[in-house]
Coordinates of C-alpha atoms in Angstrom, one line a residue:
Chain J
D1 CA -7.8 -3.6 -2.3
A2 CA -6.5 -4.8 1.0
K3 CA -7.2 -8.4 1.7
T4 CA -7.1 -8.1 5.5
T5 CA -9.5 -6.9 8.2
Q6 CA -8.3 -5.1 11.3
P7 CA -10.2 -3.4 14.0
P8 CA -9.9 0.4 13.7
S9 CA -8.2 1.0 17.0
M10 CA -7.0 -0.5 20.2
D11 CA -5.6 0.8 23.5
C12 CA -3.0 -0.8 25.6
A13 CA -1.2 0.0 28.9
E14 CA 2.4 0.8 28.9
G15 CA 4.5 -2.2 29.9
R16 CA 1.7 -4.8 29.0
A17 CA 1.7 -7.0 26.0
A18 CA -0.2 -5.7 23.0
N19 CA -1.9 -8.3 20.9
L20 CA -3.0 -7.0 17.5
P21 CA -5.4 -9.1 15.5
C22 CA -5.8 -9.5 11.8
N23 CA -8.2 -11.5 9.6
H24 CA -7.1 -12.7 6.2
S25 CA -9.7 -15.4 5.5
T26 CA -9.1 -15.5 1.7
I27 CA -5.3 -15.9 2.0
S28 CA -3.8 -18.3 -0.5
G29 CA -0.9 -20.8 -0.1
N30 CA 1.7 -18.5 -1.6
E31 CA 0.8 -15.4 0.3
Y32 CA 2.9 -14.1 3.2
V33 CA 1.6 -12.1 6.1
Y34 CA 3.4 -8.8 6.7
W35 CA 3.2 -6.3 9.5
Y36 CA 4.2 -2.7 9.2
R37 CA 3.6 0.4 11.2
Q38 CA 3.5 4.0 10.7
I39 CA 4.3 6.5 13.5
H40 CA 2.6 9.8 12.9
S41 CA 3.2 10.4 9.1
Q42 CA 6.7 8.9 9.2
G43 CA 7.5 6.3 6.6
P44 CA 6.0 2.9 7.2
Q45 CA 8.3 0.7 9.2
Y46 CA 8.7 -3.0 8.5
I47 CA 8.1 -5.2 11.7
I48 CA 7.9 -8.9 10.8
H49 CA 6.6 -11.3 8.2
G50 CA 5.6 -15.0 8.0
L51 CA 4.2 -17.7 5.8
K52 CA 2.8 -20.3 8.2
N53 CA 5.1 -20.7 11.1
N54 CA 5.2 -18.4 14.0
E55 CA 8.0 -15.8 13.8
T56 CA 9.9 -13.8 16.4
N57 CA 12.3 -11.0 16.1
E58 CA 13.6 -8.2 18.2
M59 CA 10.5 -6.1 17.7
A60 CA 7.6 -8.5 17.9
S61 CA 6.2 -12.0 17.5
L62 CA 3.9 -13.1 14.8
I63 CA 1.4 -15.9 15.5
I64 CA -0.4 -17.4 12.4
T65 CA -3.3 -19.8 13.0
E66 CA -3.0 -23.2 11.6
D67 CA -5.6 -22.5 8.8
R68 CA -3.7 -19.3 8.1
K69 CA -7.0 -17.3 8.1
S70 CA -5.9 -15.0 10.9
S71 CA -2.8 -13.8 12.7
T72 CA -1.9 -11.9 15.8
L73 CA 1.0 -9.4 16.1
I74 CA 2.4 -9.4 19.7
L75 CA 4.4 -6.6 21.1
P76 CA 5.5 -8.2 24.4
H77 CA 6.1 -5.0 26.4
A78 CA 4.4 -2.0 24.8
T79 CA 6.0 1.4 25.2
L80 CA 4.7 4.8 24.5
R81 CA 6.8 4.9 21.4
D82 CA 4.8 1.9 20.0
T83 CA 1.8 4.2 19.5
A84 CA 1.3 4.0 15.8
V85 CA -1.0 2.8 13.0
Y86 CA -0.3 -0.9 12.4
Y87 CA -0.9 -2.5 9.0
C88 CA -1.4 -6.2 8.3
I89 CA -0.7 -6.9 4.6
V90 CA -0.8 -10.2 2.7
R91 CA 1.3 -10.5 -0.5
D92 CA 1.8 -13.3 -3.0
Q93 CA 5.4 -14.6 -3.1
G94 CA 5.4 -14.7 -6.8
G95 CA 3.0 -11.9 -7.6
S96 CA 2.9 -8.2 -7.5
E97 CA 5.8 -6.4 -5.7
K98 CA 3.7 -3.7 -4.3
L99 CA 2.4 -3.5 -0.7
V100 CA -1.3 -2.7 -0.6
F101 CA -2.0 -0.7 2.6
G102 CA -5.4 -0.7 4.1
K103 CA -6.6 1.7 6.8
G104 CA -4.7 -0.2 9.5
M105 CA -5.4 -0.2 13.2
K106 CA -4.4 2.7 15.5
L107 CA -2.7 1.3 18.6
T108 CA -2.5 3.8 21.5
V109 CA -0.3 2.9 24.4
N110 CA -1.3 4.7 27.5
P111 CA 1.0 5.5 30.5
Chain E
E1 CA 21.9 0.4 11.0
P2 CA 21.5 1.3 7.3
E3 CA 18.5 3.4 6.4
V4 CA 16.8 4.9 3.4
T5 CA 17.2 8.7 3.2
Q6 CA 15.1 11.2 1.3
T7 CA 15.6 14.8 0.3
P8 CA 14.2 17.4 0.6
S9 CA 12.1 16.8 3.6
H10 CA 9.6 19.4 2.5
Q11 CA 9.2 20.8 -1.0
V12 CA 6.8 23.6 -1.9
T13 CA 6.2 24.3 -5.5
Q14 CA 3.8 26.1 -7.8
M15 CA 1.2 24.3 -9.9
G16 CA 2.8 23.4 -13.4
Q17 CA 6.3 23.3 -12.1
E18 CA 8.6 20.3 -12.3
V19 CA 9.9 18.7 -9.1
I20 CA 12.5 16.1 -8.4
L21 CA 12.3 14.0 -5.2
R22 CA 15.5 12.3 -4.3
C23 CA 16.1 9.1 -2.4
V24 CA 19.2 7.1 -1.4
P25 CA 18.2 3.5 -0.9
I26 CA 20.1 1.0 1.4
S27 CA 23.3 0.3 -0.4
N28 CA 23.1 -3.4 -1.1
H29 CA 19.4 -3.3 -2.0
L30 CA 18.3 -4.0 -5.6
Y31 CA 14.6 -3.2 -5.7
F32 CA 13.3 0.3 -5.3
Y33 CA 9.9 1.8 -4.9
W34 CA 7.9 5.0 -4.6
Y35 CA 4.6 5.3 -2.6
R36 CA 2.6 8.4 -1.7
Q37 CA 0.1 9.2 1.0
I38 CA -2.3 12.1 0.7
L39 CA -3.0 13.7 4.0
G40 CA -5.4 11.5 5.9
Q41 CA -5.5 8.7 3.3
K42 CA -3.9 5.3 2.7
V43 CA -0.4 4.8 1.6
E44 CA -0.6 4.1 -2.1
F45 CA 1.9 2.4 -4.4
L46 CA 3.2 4.3 -7.3
V47 CA 6.1 2.3 -9.0
S48 CA 8.8 -0.3 -8.6
F49 CA 12.1 -0.3 -10.3
Y50 CA 14.7 -3.0 -10.7
N51 CA 17.7 -3.4 -13.0
N52 CA 17.2 0.2 -14.4
E53 CA 13.7 -0.6 -15.5
I54 CA 10.2 0.0 -14.2
S55 CA 8.9 -3.4 -13.2
E56 CA 5.5 -2.4 -12.1
K57 CA 3.5 0.8 -11.9
S58 CA 0.0 1.9 -10.7
E59 CA -2.6 3.8 -12.4
I60 CA -1.6 6.9 -10.5
F61 CA 1.9 6.7 -12.2
D62 CA 1.0 8.4 -15.5
D63 CA 3.0 10.2 -18.1
Q64 CA 3.7 13.1 -15.7
F65 CA 5.8 10.8 -13.5
S66 CA 9.1 9.3 -14.2
V67 CA 11.8 7.5 -12.2
E68 CA 15.5 7.3 -12.6
R69 CA 18.6 5.9 -11.0
P70 CA 21.1 8.3 -12.3
D71 CA 24.1 6.8 -10.5
G72 CA 24.9 3.9 -8.2
S73 CA 23.2 5.5 -5.1
N74 CA 20.4 7.8 -6.0
F75 CA 16.9 7.0 -7.0
T76 CA 14.7 9.9 -8.1
L77 CA 11.0 10.6 -8.8
K78 CA 10.2 13.4 -11.2
I79 CA 6.8 15.0 -11.5
R80 CA 6.8 17.1 -14.8
S81 CA 4.0 19.5 -14.3
T82 CA 2.7 19.5 -10.8
K83 CA -1.0 19.7 -10.0
L84 CA -2.7 20.6 -6.7
E85 CA -3.7 17.0 -6.2
D86 CA -0.1 15.9 -6.2
S87 CA 0.3 17.4 -2.8
A88 CA 1.2 14.4 -0.6
M89 CA 3.9 12.7 1.3
Y90 CA 6.1 10.7 -1.0
F91 CA 7.9 7.8 0.4
C92 CA 10.9 5.9 -1.1
A93 CA 11.5 2.3 -0.2
S94 CA 14.0 -0.4 -1.0
S95 CA 14.3 -4.1 -0.7
P96 CA 17.1 -6.7 -1.0
T97 CA 14.8 -9.1 -2.6
R98 CA 11.7 -9.2 -4.8
S99 CA 8.1 -9.8 -3.8
G100 CA 6.7 -12.1 -1.3
A101 CA 9.8 -12.9 0.8
G102 CA 11.1 -9.4 0.6
E103 CA 10.5 -6.7 3.2
Q104 CA 10.6 -3.1 2.1
Y105 CA 12.4 -0.4 4.0
F106 CA 10.9 3.0 3.8
G107 CA 12.5 6.5 4.1
P108 CA 11.1 9.3 6.2
G109 CA 9.3 10.9 3.2
T110 CA 9.1 14.2 1.4
R111 CA 6.2 16.3 2.0
L112 CA 5.2 17.9 -1.3
T113 CA 3.0 20.9 -1.3
V114 CA 1.7 22.3 -4.5
T115 CA 0.2 25.8 -4.5

């Protein structure tokens, strides 16, 4: 079962920052936080991952709280093409290779 | 940018028939995966494959399923005798590294329809 909790949906205005929350209160020290998204039945797309430090790449930023019990994915300037289901996943560094997808959160970017 | 490719994009088959779904992972990746997503449901892990062996499989991946890397580029999923409940999107993924520090890159999927 997924170890994360996300709101079922969120709306965002085009051009604004989208802040997507995730709770992972039972995360252990070896578990990374991953974010993927799925645009309308396409294959899931990797976005970013982190262990405890904040991370940034060309797609997004990942902010992990100091206690690591929650994180926020930030899309700095949301576009219509960012409308998708976003999945927050935790996975053990030395454990199972599989990604366990929950229901995710549907982000709708509105014009 | 390198990407995972899958063929066919849509496969229609009759119940009881064998199907082979094909994937070409990213060329320098070493770890390969199959997932499936029944319409309206979650993405589910099926199997992982490394060094020509299955490294992990789920309860879904029973004796009707098999995987193979027949050459240096292809990675296949075979379903021996399809059932109606096998109808789903099947996604192949690959990763350059294992487990926690390795992101997985997914293909566009094959939609399997069993009639």
